PDB file of C-alpha atoms in Angstrom:
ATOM      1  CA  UNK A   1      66.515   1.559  46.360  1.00  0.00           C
ATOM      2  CA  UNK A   2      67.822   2.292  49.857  1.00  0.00           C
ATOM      3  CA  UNK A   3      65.934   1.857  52.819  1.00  0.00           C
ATOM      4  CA  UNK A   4      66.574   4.992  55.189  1.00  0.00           C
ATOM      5  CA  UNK A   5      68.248   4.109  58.458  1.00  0.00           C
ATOM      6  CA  UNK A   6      65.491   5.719  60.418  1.00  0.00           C
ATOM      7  CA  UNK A   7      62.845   2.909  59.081  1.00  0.00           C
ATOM      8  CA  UNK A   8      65.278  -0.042  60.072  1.00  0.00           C
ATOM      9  CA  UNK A   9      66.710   1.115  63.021  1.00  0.00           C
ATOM     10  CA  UNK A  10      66.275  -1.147  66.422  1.00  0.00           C
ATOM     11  CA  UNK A  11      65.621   0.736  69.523  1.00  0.00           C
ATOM     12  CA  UNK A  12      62.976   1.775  72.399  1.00  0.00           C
ATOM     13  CA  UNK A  13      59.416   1.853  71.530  1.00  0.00           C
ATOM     14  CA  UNK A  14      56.628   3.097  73.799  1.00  0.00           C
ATOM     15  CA  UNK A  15      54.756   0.207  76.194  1.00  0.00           C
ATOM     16  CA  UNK A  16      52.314  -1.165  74.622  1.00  0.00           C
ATOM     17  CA  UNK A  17      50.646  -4.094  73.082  1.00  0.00           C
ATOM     18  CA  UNK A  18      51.599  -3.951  69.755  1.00  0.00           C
ATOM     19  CA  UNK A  19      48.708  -6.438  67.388  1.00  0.00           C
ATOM     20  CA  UNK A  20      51.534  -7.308  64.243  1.00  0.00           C
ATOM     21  CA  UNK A  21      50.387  -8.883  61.333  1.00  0.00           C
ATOM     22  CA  UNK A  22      52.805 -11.559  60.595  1.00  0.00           C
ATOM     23  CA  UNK A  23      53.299 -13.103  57.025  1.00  0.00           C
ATOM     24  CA  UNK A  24      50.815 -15.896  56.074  1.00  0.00           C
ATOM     25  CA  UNK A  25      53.123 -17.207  53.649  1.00  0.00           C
ATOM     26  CA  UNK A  26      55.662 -15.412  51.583  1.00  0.00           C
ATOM     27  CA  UNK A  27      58.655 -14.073  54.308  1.00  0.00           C
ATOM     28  CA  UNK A  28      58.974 -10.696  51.961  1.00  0.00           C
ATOM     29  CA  UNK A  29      55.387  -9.878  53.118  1.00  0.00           C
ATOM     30  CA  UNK A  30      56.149  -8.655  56.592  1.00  0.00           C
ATOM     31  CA  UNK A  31      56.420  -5.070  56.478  1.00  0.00           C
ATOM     32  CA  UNK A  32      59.459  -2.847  57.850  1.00  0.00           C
ATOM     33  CA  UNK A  33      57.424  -1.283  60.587  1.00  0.00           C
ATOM     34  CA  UNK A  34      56.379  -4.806  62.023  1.00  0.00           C
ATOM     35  CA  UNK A  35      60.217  -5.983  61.683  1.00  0.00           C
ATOM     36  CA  UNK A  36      60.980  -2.934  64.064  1.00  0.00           C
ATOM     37  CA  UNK A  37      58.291  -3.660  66.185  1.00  0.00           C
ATOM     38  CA  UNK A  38      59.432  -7.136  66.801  1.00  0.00           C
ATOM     39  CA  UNK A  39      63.223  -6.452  67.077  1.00  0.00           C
ATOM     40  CA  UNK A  40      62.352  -3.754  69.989  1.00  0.00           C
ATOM     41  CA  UNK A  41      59.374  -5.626  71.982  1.00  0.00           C
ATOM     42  CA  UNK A  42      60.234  -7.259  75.432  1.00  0.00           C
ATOM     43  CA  UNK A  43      58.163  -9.992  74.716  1.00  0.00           C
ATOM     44  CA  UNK A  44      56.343 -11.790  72.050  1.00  0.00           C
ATOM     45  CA  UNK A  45      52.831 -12.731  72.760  1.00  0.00           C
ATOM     46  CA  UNK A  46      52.495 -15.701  70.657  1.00  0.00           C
ATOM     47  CA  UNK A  47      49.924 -18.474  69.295  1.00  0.00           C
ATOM     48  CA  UNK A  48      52.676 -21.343  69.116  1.00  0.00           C
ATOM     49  CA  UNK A  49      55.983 -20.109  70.277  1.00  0.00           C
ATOM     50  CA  UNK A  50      58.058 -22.785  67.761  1.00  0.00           C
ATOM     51  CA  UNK A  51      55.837 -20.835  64.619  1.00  0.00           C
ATOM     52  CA  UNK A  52      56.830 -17.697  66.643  1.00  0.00           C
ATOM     53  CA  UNK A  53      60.314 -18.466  67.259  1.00  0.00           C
ATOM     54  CA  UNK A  54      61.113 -19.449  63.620  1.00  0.00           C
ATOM     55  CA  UNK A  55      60.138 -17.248  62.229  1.00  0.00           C
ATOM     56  CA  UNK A  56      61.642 -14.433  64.637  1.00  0.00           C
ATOM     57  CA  UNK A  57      64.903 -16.325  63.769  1.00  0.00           C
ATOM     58  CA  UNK A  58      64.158 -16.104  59.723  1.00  0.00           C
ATOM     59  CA  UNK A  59      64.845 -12.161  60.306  1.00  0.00           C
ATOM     60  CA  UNK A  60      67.768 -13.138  62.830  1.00  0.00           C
ATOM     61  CA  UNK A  61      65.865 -12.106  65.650  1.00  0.00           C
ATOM     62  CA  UNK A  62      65.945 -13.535  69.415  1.00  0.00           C
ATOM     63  CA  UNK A  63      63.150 -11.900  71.238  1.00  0.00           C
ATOM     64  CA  UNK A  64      61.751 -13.847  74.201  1.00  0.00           C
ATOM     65  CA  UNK A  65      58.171 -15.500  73.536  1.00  0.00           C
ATOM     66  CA  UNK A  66      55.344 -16.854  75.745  1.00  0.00           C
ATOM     67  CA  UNK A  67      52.503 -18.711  74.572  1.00  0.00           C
ATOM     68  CA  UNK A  68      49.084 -17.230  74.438  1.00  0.00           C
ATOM     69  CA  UNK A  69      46.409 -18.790  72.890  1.00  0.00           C
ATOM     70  CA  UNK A  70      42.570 -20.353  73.630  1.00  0.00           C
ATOM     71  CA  UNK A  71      43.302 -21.956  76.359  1.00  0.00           C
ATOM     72  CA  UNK A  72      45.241 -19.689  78.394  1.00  0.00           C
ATOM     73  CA  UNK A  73      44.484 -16.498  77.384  1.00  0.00           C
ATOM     74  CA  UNK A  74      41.902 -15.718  79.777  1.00  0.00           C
ATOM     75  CA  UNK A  75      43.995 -16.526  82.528  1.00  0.00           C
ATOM     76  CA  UNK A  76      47.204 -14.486  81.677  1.00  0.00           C
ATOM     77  CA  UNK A  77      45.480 -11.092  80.090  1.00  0.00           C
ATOM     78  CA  UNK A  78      45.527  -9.126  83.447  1.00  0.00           C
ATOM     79  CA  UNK A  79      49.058  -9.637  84.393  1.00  0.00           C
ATOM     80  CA  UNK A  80      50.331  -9.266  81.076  1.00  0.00           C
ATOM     81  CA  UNK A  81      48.354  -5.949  80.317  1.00  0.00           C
ATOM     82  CA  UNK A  82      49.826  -4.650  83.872  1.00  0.00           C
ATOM     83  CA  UNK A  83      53.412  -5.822  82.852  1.00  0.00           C
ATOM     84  CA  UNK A  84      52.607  -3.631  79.516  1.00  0.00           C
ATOM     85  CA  UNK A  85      52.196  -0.434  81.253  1.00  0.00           C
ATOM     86  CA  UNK A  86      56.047  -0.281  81.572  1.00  0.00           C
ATOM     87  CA  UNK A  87      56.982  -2.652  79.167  1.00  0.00           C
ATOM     88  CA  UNK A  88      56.524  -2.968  75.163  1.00  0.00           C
ATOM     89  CA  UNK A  89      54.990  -6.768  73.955  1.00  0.00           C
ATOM     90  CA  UNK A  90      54.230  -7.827  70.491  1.00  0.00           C
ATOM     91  CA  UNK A  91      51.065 -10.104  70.079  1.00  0.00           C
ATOM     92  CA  UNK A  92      51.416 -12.490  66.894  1.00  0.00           C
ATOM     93  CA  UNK A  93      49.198 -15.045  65.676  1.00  0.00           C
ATOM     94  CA  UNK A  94      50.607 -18.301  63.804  1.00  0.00           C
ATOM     95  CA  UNK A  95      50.133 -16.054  59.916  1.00  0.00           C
ATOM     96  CA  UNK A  96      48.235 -13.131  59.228  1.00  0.00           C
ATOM     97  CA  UNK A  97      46.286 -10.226  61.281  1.00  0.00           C
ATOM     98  CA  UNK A  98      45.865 -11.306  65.292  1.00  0.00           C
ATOM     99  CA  UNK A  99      42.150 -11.952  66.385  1.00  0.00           C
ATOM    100  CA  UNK A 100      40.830 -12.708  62.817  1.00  0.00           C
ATOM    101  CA  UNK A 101      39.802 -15.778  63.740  1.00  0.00           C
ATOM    102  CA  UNK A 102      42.957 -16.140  65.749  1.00  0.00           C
ATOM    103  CA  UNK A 103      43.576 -15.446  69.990  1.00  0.00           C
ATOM    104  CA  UNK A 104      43.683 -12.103  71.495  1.00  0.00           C
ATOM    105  CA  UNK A 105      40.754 -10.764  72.049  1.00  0.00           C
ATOM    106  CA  UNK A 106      40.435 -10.888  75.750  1.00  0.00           C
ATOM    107  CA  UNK A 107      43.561  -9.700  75.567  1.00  0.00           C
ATOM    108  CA  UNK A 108      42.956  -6.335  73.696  1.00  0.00           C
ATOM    109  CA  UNK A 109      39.232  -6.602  75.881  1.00  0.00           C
ATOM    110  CA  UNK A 110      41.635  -6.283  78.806  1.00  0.00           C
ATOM    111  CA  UNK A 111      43.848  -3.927  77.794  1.00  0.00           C
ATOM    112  CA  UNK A 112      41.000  -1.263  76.534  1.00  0.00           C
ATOM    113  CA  UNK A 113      39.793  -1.687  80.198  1.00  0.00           C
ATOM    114  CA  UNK A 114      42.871  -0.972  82.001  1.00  0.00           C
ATOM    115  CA  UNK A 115      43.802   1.627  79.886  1.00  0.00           C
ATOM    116  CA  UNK A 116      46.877   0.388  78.593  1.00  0.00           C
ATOM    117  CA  UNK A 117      47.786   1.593  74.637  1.00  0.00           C
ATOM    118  CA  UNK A 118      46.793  -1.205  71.921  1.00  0.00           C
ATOM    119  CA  UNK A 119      48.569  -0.219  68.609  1.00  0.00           C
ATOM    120  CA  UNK A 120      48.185  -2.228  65.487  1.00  0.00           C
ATOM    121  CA  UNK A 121      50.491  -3.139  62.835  1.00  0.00           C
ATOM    122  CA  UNK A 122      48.838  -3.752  59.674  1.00  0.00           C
ATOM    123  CA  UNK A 123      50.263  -5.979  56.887  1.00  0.00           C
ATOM    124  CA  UNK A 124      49.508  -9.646  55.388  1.00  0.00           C
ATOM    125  CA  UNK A 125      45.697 -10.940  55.843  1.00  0.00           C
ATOM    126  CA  UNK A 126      44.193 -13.616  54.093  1.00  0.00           C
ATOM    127  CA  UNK A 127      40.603 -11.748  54.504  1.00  0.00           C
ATOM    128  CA  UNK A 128      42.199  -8.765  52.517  1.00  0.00           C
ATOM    129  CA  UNK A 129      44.118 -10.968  49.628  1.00  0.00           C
ATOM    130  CA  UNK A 130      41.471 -13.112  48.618  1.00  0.00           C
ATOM    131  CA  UNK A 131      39.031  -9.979  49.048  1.00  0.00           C
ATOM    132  CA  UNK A 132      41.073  -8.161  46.488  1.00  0.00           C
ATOM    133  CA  UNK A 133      41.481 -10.711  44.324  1.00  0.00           C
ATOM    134  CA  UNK A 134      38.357 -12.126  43.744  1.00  0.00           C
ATOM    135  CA  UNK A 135      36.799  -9.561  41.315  1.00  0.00           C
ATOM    136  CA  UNK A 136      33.525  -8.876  42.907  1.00  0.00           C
ATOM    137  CA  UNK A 137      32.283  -5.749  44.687  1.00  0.00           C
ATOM    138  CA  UNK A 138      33.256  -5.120  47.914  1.00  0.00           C
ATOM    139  CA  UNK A 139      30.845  -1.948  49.111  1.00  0.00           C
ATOM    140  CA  UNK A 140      29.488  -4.414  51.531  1.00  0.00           C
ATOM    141  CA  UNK A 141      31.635  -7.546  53.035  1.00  0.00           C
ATOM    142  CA  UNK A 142      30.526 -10.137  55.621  1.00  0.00           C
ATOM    143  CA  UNK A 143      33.699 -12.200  57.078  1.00  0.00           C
ATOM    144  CA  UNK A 144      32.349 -15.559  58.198  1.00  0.00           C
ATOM    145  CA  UNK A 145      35.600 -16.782  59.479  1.00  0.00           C
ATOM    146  CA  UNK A 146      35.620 -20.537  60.540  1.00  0.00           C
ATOM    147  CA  UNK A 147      32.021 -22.445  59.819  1.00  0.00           C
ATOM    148  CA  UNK A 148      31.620 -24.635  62.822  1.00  0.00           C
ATOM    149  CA  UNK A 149      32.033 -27.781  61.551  1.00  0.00           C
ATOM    150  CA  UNK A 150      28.521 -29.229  62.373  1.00  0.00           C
ATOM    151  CA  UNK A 151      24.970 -28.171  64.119  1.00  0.00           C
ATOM    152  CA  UNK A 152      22.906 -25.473  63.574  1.00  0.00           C
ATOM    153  CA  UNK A 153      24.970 -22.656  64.138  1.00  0.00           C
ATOM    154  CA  UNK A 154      26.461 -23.316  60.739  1.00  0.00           C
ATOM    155  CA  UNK A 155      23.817 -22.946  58.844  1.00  0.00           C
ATOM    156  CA  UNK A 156      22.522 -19.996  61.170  1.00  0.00           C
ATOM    157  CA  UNK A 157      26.006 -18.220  60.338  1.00  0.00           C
ATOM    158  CA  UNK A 158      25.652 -18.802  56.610  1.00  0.00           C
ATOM    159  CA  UNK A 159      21.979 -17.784  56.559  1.00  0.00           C
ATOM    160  CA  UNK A 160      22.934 -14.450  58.472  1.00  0.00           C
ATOM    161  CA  UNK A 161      25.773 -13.689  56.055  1.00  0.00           C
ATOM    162  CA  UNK A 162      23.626 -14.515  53.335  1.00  0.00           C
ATOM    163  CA  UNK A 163      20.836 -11.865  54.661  1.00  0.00           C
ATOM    164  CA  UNK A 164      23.651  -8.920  55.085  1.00  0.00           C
ATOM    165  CA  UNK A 165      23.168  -8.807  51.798  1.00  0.00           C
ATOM    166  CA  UNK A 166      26.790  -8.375  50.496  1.00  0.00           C
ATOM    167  CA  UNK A 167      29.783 -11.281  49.851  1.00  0.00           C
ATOM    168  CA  UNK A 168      30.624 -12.977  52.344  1.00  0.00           C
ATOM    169  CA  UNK A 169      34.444 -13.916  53.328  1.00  0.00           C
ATOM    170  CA  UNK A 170      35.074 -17.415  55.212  1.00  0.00           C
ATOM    171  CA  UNK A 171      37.906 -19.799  55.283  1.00  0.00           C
ATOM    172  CA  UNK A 172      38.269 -23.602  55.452  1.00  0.00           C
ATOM    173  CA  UNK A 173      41.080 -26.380  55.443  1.00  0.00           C
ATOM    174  CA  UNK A 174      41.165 -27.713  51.584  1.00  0.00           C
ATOM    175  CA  UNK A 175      39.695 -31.580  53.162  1.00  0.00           C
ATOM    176  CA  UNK A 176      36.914 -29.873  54.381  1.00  0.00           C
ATOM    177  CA  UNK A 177      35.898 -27.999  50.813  1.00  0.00           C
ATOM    178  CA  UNK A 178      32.965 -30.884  49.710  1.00  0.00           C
ATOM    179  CA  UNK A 179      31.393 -30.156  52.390  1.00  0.00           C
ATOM    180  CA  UNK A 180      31.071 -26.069  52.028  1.00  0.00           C
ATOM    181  CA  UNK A 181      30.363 -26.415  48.675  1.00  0.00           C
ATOM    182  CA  UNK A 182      27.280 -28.323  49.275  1.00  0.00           C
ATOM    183  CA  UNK A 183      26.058 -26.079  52.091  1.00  0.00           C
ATOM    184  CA  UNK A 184      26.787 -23.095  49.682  1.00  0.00           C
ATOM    185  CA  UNK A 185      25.136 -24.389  47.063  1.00  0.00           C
ATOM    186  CA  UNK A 186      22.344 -25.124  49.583  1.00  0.00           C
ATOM    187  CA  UNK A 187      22.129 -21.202  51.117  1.00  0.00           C
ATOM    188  CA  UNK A 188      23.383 -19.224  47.692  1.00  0.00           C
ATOM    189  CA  UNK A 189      21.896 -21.919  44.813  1.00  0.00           C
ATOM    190  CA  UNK A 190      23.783 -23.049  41.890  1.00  0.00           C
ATOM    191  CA  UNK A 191      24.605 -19.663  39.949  1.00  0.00           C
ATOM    192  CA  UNK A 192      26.247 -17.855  42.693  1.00  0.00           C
ATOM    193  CA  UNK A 193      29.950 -16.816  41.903  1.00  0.00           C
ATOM    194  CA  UNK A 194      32.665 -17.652  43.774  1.00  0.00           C
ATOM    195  CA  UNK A 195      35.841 -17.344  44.385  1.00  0.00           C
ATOM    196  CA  UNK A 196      38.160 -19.955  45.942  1.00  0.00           C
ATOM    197  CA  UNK A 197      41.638 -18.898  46.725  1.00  0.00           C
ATOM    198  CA  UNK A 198      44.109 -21.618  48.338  1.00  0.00           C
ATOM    199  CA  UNK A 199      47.748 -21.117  49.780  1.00  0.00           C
ATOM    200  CA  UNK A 200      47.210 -17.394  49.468  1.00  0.00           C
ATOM    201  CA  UNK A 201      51.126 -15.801  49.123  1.00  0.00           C
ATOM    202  CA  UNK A 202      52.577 -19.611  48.695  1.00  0.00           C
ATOM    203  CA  UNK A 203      54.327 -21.379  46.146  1.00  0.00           C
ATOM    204  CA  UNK A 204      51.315 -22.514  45.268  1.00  0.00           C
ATOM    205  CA  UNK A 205      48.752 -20.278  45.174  1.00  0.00           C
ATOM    206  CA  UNK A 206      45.686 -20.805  43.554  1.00  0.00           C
ATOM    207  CA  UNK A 207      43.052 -18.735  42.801  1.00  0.00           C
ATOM    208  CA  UNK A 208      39.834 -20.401  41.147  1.00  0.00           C
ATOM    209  CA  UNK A 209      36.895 -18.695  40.124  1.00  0.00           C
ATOM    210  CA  UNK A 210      33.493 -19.974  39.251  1.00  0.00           C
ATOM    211  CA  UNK A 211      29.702 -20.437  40.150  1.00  0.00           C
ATOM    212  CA  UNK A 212      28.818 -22.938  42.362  1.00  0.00           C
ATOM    213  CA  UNK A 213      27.490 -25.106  40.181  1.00  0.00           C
ATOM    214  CA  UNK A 214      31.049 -25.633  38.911  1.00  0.00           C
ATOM    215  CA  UNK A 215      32.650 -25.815  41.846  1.00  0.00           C
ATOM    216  CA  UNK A 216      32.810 -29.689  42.652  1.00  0.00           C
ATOM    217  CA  UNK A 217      34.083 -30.898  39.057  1.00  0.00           C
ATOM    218  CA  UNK A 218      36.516 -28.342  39.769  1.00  0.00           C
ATOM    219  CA  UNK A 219      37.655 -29.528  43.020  1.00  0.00           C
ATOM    220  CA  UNK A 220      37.379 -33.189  41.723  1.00  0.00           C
ATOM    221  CA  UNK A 221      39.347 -32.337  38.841  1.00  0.00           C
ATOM    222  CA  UNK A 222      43.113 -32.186  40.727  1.00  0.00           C
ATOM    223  CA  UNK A 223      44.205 -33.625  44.011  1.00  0.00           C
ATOM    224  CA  UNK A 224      46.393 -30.163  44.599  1.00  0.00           C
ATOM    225  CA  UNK A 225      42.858 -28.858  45.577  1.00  0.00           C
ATOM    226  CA  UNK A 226      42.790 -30.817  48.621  1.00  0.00           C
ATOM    227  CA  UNK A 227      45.661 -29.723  50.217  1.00  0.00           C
ATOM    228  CA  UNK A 228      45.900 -26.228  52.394  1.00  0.00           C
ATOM    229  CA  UNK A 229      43.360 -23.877  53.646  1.00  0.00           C
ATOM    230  CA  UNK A 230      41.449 -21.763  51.882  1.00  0.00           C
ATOM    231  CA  UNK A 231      39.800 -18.209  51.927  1.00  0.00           C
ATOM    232  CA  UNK A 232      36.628 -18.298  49.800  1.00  0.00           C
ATOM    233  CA  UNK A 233      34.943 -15.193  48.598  1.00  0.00           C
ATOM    234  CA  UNK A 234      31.255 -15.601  47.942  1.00  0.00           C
ATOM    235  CA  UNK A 235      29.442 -12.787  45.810  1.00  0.00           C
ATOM    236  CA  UNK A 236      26.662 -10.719  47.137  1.00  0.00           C
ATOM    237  CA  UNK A 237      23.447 -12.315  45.675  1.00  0.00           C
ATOM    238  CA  UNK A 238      20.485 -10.048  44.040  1.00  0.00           C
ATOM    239  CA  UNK A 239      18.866  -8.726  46.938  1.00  0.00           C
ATOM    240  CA  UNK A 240      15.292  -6.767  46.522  1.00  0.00           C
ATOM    241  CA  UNK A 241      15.922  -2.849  46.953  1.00  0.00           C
ATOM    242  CA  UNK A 242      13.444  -1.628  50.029  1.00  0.00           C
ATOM    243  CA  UNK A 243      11.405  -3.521  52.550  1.00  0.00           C
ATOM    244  CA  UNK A 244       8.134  -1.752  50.756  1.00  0.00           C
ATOM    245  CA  UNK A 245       9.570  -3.555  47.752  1.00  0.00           C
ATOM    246  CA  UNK A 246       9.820  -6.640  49.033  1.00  0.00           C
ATOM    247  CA  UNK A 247       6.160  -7.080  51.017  1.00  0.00           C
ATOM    248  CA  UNK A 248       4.849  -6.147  47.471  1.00  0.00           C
ATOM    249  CA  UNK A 249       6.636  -8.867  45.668  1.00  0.00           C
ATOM    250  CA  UNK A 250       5.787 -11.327  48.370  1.00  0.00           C
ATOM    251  CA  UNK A 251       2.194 -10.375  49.054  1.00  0.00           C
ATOM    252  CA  UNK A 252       2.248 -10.827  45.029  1.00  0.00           C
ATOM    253  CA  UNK A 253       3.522 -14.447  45.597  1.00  0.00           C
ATOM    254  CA  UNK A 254       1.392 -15.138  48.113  1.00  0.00           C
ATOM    255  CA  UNK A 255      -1.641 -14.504  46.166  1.00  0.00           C
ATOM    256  CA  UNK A 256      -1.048 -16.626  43.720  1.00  0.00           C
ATOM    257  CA  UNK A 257       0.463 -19.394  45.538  1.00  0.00           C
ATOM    258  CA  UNK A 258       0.573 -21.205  48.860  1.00  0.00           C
ATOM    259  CA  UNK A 259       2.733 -19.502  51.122  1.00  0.00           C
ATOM    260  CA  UNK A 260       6.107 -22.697  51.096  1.00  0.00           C
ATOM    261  CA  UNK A 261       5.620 -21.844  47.393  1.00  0.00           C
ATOM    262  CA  UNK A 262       5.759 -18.534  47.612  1.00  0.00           C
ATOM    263  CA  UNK A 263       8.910 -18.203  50.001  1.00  0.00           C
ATOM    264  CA  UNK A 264      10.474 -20.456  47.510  1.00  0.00           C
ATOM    265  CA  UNK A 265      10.341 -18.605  44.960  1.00  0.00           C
ATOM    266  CA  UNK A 266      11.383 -15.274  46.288  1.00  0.00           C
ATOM    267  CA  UNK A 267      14.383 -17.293  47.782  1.00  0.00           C
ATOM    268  CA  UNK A 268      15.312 -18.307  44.143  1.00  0.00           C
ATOM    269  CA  UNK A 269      15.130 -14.655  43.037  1.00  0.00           C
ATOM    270  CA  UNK A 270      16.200 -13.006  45.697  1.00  0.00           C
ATOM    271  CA  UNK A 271      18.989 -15.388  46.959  1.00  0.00           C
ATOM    272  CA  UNK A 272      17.658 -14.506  50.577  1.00  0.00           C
ATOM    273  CA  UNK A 273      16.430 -17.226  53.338  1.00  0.00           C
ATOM    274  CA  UNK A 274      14.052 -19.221  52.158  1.00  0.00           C
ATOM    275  CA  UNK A 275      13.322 -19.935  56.233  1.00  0.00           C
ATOM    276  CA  UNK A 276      12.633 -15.838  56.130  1.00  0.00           C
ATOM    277  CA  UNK A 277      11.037 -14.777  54.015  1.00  0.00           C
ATOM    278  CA  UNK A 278       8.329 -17.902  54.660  1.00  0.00           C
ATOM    279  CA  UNK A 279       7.934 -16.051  57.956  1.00  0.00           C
ATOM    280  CA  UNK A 280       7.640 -12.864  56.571  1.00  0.00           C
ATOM    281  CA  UNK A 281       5.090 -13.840  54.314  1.00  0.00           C
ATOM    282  CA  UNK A 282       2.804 -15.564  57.358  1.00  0.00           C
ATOM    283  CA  UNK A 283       3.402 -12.344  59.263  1.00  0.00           C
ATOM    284  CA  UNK A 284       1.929 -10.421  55.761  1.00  0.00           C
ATOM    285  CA  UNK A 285      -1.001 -12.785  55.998  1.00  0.00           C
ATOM    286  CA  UNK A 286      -1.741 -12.139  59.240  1.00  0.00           C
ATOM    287  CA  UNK A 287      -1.333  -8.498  59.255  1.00  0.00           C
ATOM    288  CA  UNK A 288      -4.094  -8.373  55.999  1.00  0.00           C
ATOM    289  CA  UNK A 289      -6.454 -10.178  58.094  1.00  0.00           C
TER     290      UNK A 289
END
């Protein structure tokens, strides 16, 4: 097949800030509109300029890069957003689709205040390839992104992901996999699906799929499972259909049982917040007083 000239060719682009989606793994993934993108940009807004710079040079390219990143990006946004009225700038991230859970959003912030053009160019996400991948429905999707790594807003992010009511998308490094296992198995319970995809576009990708309950002998089973980072797909749980629904079924519990009980058990069936629903069954008590 032969790729017309028009799609290849290098040359002036409108200013801009251009949001590319950069391979996060396999070199064939980045698309030909991105490779113009980045041959014609004056600069190249970038999370590590040596990730940047390589691989710029893997498609023989040269263009100049800055770094922009957590720590600086606050600072710089304003003058770089003026310098894109008249000039073209690409921002990358170190793989994948900028600002998922990657730098540039006070960049774009800025940008969308000043007026200044913010075009994206779509192509290899993590998010999207385990999504796809995973086998479960995808009407409804909560990305989770990083977990902090300890305190309460952990378990507060998990809990609100969990009450969206549809799967949720996160990712974590492959060391750190015991530990979201257990907290999923905590929030979701043992029969919850998953699905656990590692090196996504790699050599060695991996794509695992299983409840929860299986999860650890799996990740025991090989040391291969502790190396990378991973996207994990959890499935939407059984959630009751309408809110008149549910305050039947829990002033049903109630009844019967003391309210702790009760929120326990409509946590088991419902795979909703056991935290919640206790609440919600204190506020029925009080309301049939």
């Amino acid at each position: 097949m032969q790729i017309p000239e028009r799609l290849m060719a290098r040359g002036p682009i409108d200013p801009a800030i251009y949001l590319v989606s950069t391979p996060i793994g396999n070199l064939g993934d980045l698309t030909l509109r991105a490779l113009r993108v980045l041959s014609s940009v004056e600069l190249v807004l970038a999370e590590d300029t040596r990730r940047a710079r390589q691989l710029l040079s893997s498609y023989g390219l040269n263009t100049r890069c800055i770094a922009v990143h957590q720590h600086n990006e606050e600072r710089l946004a304003p003058g770089l957003v003026e310098q894109a009225r008249e000039v073209p700038m690409a921002l990358v991230s170190d793989a994948g689709t900028p600002l998922l859970s990657d730098p540039g959003l006070p960049l774009v912030r800025e940008a969308i205040r000043q007026g200044v053009p913010v075009i994206p160019i779509p192509g290899a996400s993590a998010l999207l390839a385990a999504t796809v991948v995973s086998g479960f429905a995808m009407d409804h999707l909560q990305f989770l992104g990083f977990l902090p790594h300890k305190g309460s807003g952990r378990g507060d992010r998990l809990e609100r992901g969990e009450r969206s009511g549809g799967a949720m998308v996160l990712y974590e490094s492959a060391n750190r996999m015991p530990v979201l296992i257990r907290d999923l198995l905590a929030q979701c319970g043992p029969d919850r699906r998953v699905a656990f995809c590692r090196e996504m576009t790699k050599l060695h990708e991996q794509v695992w799929r299983g409840t929860l309950d299986q999860a650890q002998a799996w990740y025991d089973s090989s040391n291969d499972h502790t190396k990378g980072e991973y996207a994990v797909v959890v499935e939407a749980g059984q959630r009751m259909g309408s809110d008149i629904d549910q305050d039947r079924v829990l002033r049903a519990l109630a009844s019967a049982l003391p309210p702790s009980k009760a929120a326990k058990v409509a946590a088991e069936i419902t795979g909703g917040s056991r935290r919640d629903l206790f609440e919600r069954i204190e506020s029925l008590n009080k309301s049939d007083d």
